[in-house]
Tab-separated table of C-alpha atoms in Angstrom:
chain	number	residue	atom	x	y	z
A	1	GLU	CA	-10.310	-8.162	-7.857
A	2	THR	CA	-6.604	-7.508	-8.350
A	3	GLY	CA	-5.607	-11.078	-9.193
A	4	VAL	CA	-3.318	-11.171	-6.169
A	5	THR	CA	-4.220	-13.610	-3.399
A	6	GLN	CA	-2.800	-14.138	0.065
A	7	SER	CA	-3.063	-16.875	2.653
A	8	PRO	CA	-4.004	-17.271	5.358
A	9	THR	CA	-6.380	-14.372	5.923
A	10	HIS	CA	-5.853	-14.372	9.684
A	11	LEU	CA	-3.258	-15.913	11.939
A	12	ILE	CA	-2.568	-15.984	15.657
A	13	LYS	CA	0.898	-16.841	16.957
A	14	THR	CA	2.739	-16.528	20.229
A	15	ARG	CA	5.916	-14.603	20.871
A	16	GLY	CA	9.036	-16.439	19.740
A	17	GLN	CA	7.283	-18.567	17.136
A	18	GLN	CA	7.918	-18.507	13.416
A	19	VAL	CA	5.365	-17.743	10.689
A	20	THR	CA	5.148	-18.100	6.911
A	21	LEU	CA	2.767	-15.980	4.878
A	22	ARG	CA	2.021	-16.716	1.249
A	23	CYS	CA	1.187	-14.621	-1.781
A	24	SER	CA	0.175	-15.565	-5.289
A	25	SER	CA	0.888	-12.827	-7.811
A	26	GLN	CA	-0.830	-11.998	-11.051
A	27	SER	CA	0.388	-14.247	-13.827
A	28	GLY	CA	3.420	-12.751	-15.518
A	29	HIS	CA	4.216	-10.299	-12.725
A	30	ASN	CA	7.916	-10.745	-12.016
A	31	THR	CA	8.184	-8.301	-9.130
A	32	VAL	CA	6.637	-8.772	-5.712
A	33	SER	CA	6.873	-6.499	-2.699
A	34	TRP	CA	5.856	-7.102	0.890
A	35	TYR	CA	4.574	-4.461	3.267
A	36	GLN	CA	3.727	-4.325	6.950
A	37	GLN	CA	0.817	-2.122	7.991
A	38	ALA	CA	0.350	-1.446	11.679
A	39	LEU	CA	-2.995	-0.197	12.906
A	40	GLY	CA	-3.551	3.435	11.910
A	41	GLN	CA	-0.406	3.609	9.808
A	42	GLY	CA	0.405	3.445	6.137
A	43	PRO	CA	2.081	0.331	4.719
A	44	GLN	CA	5.820	0.076	5.426
A	45	PHE	CA	8.047	-1.523	2.798
A	46	ILE	CA	9.712	-4.752	3.961
A	47	PHE	CA	11.436	-6.033	0.818
A	48	GLN	CA	11.045	-6.627	-2.877
A	49	TYR	CA	11.848	-9.621	-5.060
A	50	TYR	CA	12.528	-9.473	-8.764
A	51	ARG	CA	12.887	-12.703	-10.710
A	52	GLU	CA	13.408	-14.702	-7.524
A	53	GLU	CA	16.096	-12.450	-6.060
A	54	GLU	CA	15.771	-9.830	-3.342
A	55	ASN	CA	16.537	-6.438	-4.871
A	56	GLY	CA	15.408	-3.992	-2.239
A	57	ARG	CA	14.851	-3.965	1.486
A	58	GLY	CA	13.307	-1.600	3.981
A	59	ASN	CA	14.257	-1.011	7.581
A	60	PHE	CA	13.393	-4.484	8.845
A	61	PRO	CA	15.682	-6.919	10.684
A	62	PRO	CA	17.039	-10.117	9.094
A	63	ARG	CA	14.443	-12.241	10.891
A	64	PHE	CA	12.124	-11.028	8.134
A	65	SER	CA	13.022	-13.054	5.055
A	66	GLY	CA	11.369	-14.047	1.839
A	67	LEU	CA	11.316	-16.239	-1.197
A	68	GLN	CA	9.909	-15.855	-4.675
A	69	PHE	CA	9.156	-18.865	-6.864
A	70	PRO	CA	9.017	-19.293	-10.656
A	71	ASN	CA	5.248	-19.807	-10.547
A	72	TYR	CA	4.691	-16.171	-9.387
A	73	SER	CA	4.112	-17.164	-5.773
A	74	SER	CA	6.132	-15.827	-2.875
A	75	GLU	CA	6.559	-16.192	0.864
A	76	LEU	CA	7.294	-13.928	3.775
A	77	ASN	CA	8.913	-15.639	6.746
A	78	VAL	CA	9.231	-14.062	10.146
A	79	ASN	CA	11.302	-15.744	12.859
A	80	ALA	CA	11.300	-15.109	16.600
A	81	LEU	CA	8.001	-13.258	16.508
A	82	GLU	CA	7.624	-10.186	18.686
A	83	LEU	CA	4.452	-8.509	19.911
A	84	ASP	CA	5.132	-5.531	17.614
A	85	ASP	CA	4.990	-7.830	14.602
A	86	SER	CA	1.209	-7.815	14.970
A	87	ALA	CA	-0.004	-6.115	11.810
A	88	LEU	CA	-1.621	-6.518	8.411
A	89	TYR	CA	0.888	-7.951	5.931
A	90	LEU	CA	0.332	-7.021	2.321
A	91	CYS	CA	1.955	-8.282	-0.814
A	92	ALA	CA	1.886	-6.402	-4.087
A	93	SER	CA	2.897	-7.573	-7.523
A	94	ARG	CA	3.751	-5.772	-10.729
A	95	LEU	CA	5.382	-6.337	-14.066
A	96	ASP	CA	8.784	-4.686	-13.800
A	97	ARG	CA	9.435	-1.604	-11.740
A	98	ALA	CA	7.657	0.874	-13.954
A	99	GLU	CA	4.190	-0.556	-13.629
A	100	THR	CA	1.484	-0.070	-11.023
A	101	GLN	CA	1.538	-2.345	-7.986
A	102	TYR	CA	-1.530	-4.486	-7.365
A	103	PHE	CA	-2.160	-5.492	-3.784
A	104	GLY	CA	-3.544	-8.625	-2.255
A	105	PRO	CA	-6.178	-8.561	0.515
A	106	GLY	CA	-3.557	-9.036	3.231
A	107	THR	CA	-2.903	-11.417	6.114
A	108	ARG	CA	-3.700	-10.157	9.582
A	109	LEU	CA	-1.162	-11.479	12.069
A	110	LEU	CA	-1.701	-11.281	15.804
A	111	VAL	CA	1.200	-12.117	18.100
A	112	LEU	CA	0.297	-12.853	21.712
B	1	SER	CA	14.042	9.106	3.536
B	2	GLN	CA	11.003	10.576	1.910
B	3	GLU	CA	7.989	11.335	4.041
B	4	LEU	CA	4.439	11.848	2.915
B	5	GLU	CA	2.022	13.786	5.068
B	6	GLN	CA	-1.694	13.466	4.435
B	7	SER	CA	-4.360	15.883	5.569
B	8	PRO	CA	-6.806	15.695	7.052
B	9	GLN	CA	-6.211	12.525	9.078
B	10	SER	CA	-9.941	11.889	9.085
B	11	LEU	CA	-12.962	13.408	7.449
B	12	ILE	CA	-16.696	13.030	7.979
B	13	VAL	CA	-18.983	14.367	5.268
B	14	GLN	CA	-22.638	14.209	4.417
B	15	GLU	CA	-23.579	12.259	1.308
B	16	GLY	CA	-23.554	14.504	-1.716
B	17	LYS	CA	-20.859	16.849	-0.435
B	18	ASN	CA	-17.531	17.473	-2.160
B	19	LEU	CA	-14.253	16.894	-0.383
B	20	THR	CA	-10.496	17.170	-0.886
B	21	ILE	CA	-7.636	15.150	0.571
B	22	ASN	CA	-4.077	16.432	0.354
B	23	CYS	CA	-0.733	14.662	0.243
B	24	THR	CA	2.482	16.642	0.756
B	25	SER	CA	5.949	15.240	0.194
B	26	SER	CA	9.173	16.189	1.977
B	27	LYS	CA	11.058	15.621	-1.291
B	28	THR	CA	10.449	16.118	-4.988
B	29	LEU	CA	7.655	13.975	-6.312
B	30	TYR	CA	8.484	12.053	-9.467
B	31	GLY	CA	5.306	10.075	-9.372
B	32	LEU	CA	2.458	9.571	-6.994
B	33	TYR	CA	-0.085	6.821	-6.477
B	34	TRP	CA	-3.487	7.040	-4.838
B	35	TYR	CA	-4.976	3.923	-3.304
B	36	LYS	CA	-8.182	3.241	-1.405
B	37	GLN	CA	-8.378	0.729	1.426
B	38	LYS	CA	-11.379	-0.691	3.180
B	39	TYR	CA	-10.618	-1.197	6.855
B	40	GLY	CA	-8.298	-4.170	7.317
B	41	GLU	CA	-8.270	-5.074	3.641
B	42	GLY	CA	-5.932	-4.717	0.696
B	43	LEU	CA	-5.279	-1.571	-1.292
B	44	ILE	CA	-7.254	-0.786	-4.419
B	45	PHE	CA	-5.392	1.212	-7.056
B	46	LEU	CA	-7.123	4.468	-7.985
B	47	MET	CA	-4.709	6.567	-10.020
B	48	MET	CA	-1.076	7.256	-10.773
B	49	LEU	CA	0.250	10.724	-11.567
B	50	GLN	CA	3.651	11.141	-13.162
B	51	LYS	CA	3.956	14.652	-14.523
B	52	GLY	CA	3.746	18.040	-12.895
B	53	GLY	CA	0.347	19.537	-13.495
B	54	GLU	CA	-1.101	16.174	-14.456
B	55	GLU	CA	-4.740	15.618	-13.593
B	56	LYS	CA	-6.655	12.355	-13.847
B	57	SER	CA	-10.248	11.481	-13.198
B	58	HIS	CA	-12.094	8.253	-12.572
B	59	GLU	CA	-15.823	8.449	-12.081
B	60	LYS	CA	-16.279	11.124	-9.407
B	61	ILE	CA	-12.669	11.130	-8.194
B	62	THR	CA	-10.084	13.581	-9.551
B	63	ALA	CA	-6.422	13.707	-8.593
B	64	LYS	CA	-3.832	16.370	-9.406
B	65	LEU	CA	-0.058	16.511	-9.040
B	66	ASP	CA	1.671	19.797	-8.342
B	67	GLU	CA	5.386	19.074	-8.479
B	68	LYS	CA	6.430	22.591	-7.576
B	69	LYS	CA	4.610	22.319	-4.286
B	70	GLN	CA	5.529	18.662	-3.919
B	71	GLN	CA	1.862	18.064	-3.344
B	72	SER	CA	-1.033	16.068	-4.700
B	73	SER	CA	-4.730	16.436	-4.039
B	74	LEU	CA	-7.616	14.014	-4.384
B	75	HIS	CA	-11.046	15.490	-4.906
B	76	ILE	CA	-14.338	13.623	-4.644
B	77	THR	CA	-17.432	15.204	-6.124
B	78	ALA	CA	-20.886	14.439	-4.751
B	79	SER	CA	-19.628	11.864	-2.261
B	80	GLN	CA	-21.478	8.587	-1.737
B	81	PRO	CA	-21.333	5.997	1.058
B	82	SER	CA	-19.359	3.771	-1.339
B	83	HIS	CA	-16.523	6.324	-1.221
B	84	ALA	CA	-15.963	5.626	2.470
B	85	GLY	CA	-12.615	4.105	3.381
B	86	ILE	CA	-8.985	4.991	3.899
B	87	TYR	CA	-7.252	6.917	1.142
B	88	LEU	CA	-3.495	6.464	0.893
B	89	CYS	CA	-0.990	8.337	-1.199
B	90	GLY	CA	2.260	6.610	-2.152
B	91	ALA	CA	5.421	8.052	-3.689
B	92	ASP	CA	6.988	6.115	-6.518
B	93	ARG	CA	10.515	6.004	-5.216
B	94	ALA	CA	12.636	3.069	-4.060
B	95	PRO	CA	11.230	1.960	-1.699
B	96	LEU	CA	7.616	2.908	-2.279
B	97	THR	CA	6.615	5.180	0.593
B	98	PHE	CA	3.073	5.725	1.835
B	99	GLY	CA	1.405	8.374	3.902
B	100	LYS	CA	-0.549	7.374	6.999
B	101	GLY	CA	-3.843	7.663	5.208
B	102	THR	CA	-7.033	9.707	5.461
B	103	LEU	CA	-10.097	8.006	6.903
B	104	LEU	CA	-13.215	9.109	5.042
B	105	THR	CA	-16.688	8.573	6.470
B	106	VAL	CA	-19.718	9.437	4.345
B	107	ASN	CA	-22.977	9.693	6.219
B	108	PRO	CA	-26.167	8.946	4.272
């Protein structure tokens, strides 16, 4: 157990819809990162939040957005879903940048 | 951007055999993480290597970092079915970059 939880575990949406994925970090972890993992690939960095502000972003379009809350929870929002958004979405939390990242179990999103 | 290449892509071994997984970086490695992932699940942290020549062990898993070669290796001694899964290396740079993973199957 890493102390990081995600919800829901699975989700099915249709193209064009919007989705919100949730992550609860380890208590005290002020940095959360989100990753997208397509089948057979390694996780790809989406963005990172530090103390409720985005402070790093990967090569993902603006329709991928996020929020981080004071209670160590965070959200990943994806608008105008596309078929290629089907993937496992992972969140990872850590205390400051220098520490190890601990991953949640992921949310598997299927876009039809 | 930094790229990490893992080899082999997949590996099937008999229980009890030793094995090695390699991770090669296109740029200088300042730190490297090894994670294990069960299919479709989250990543479990194994080890972090920060210094050239550093070697760490946990149970039957040993990882080394060779900065000069921009490479890290993960060695499993006397493999067990519980070692099966996907092994991912990740470079500690902004953003954190992962290899594609090595799928390990251990046959009893």
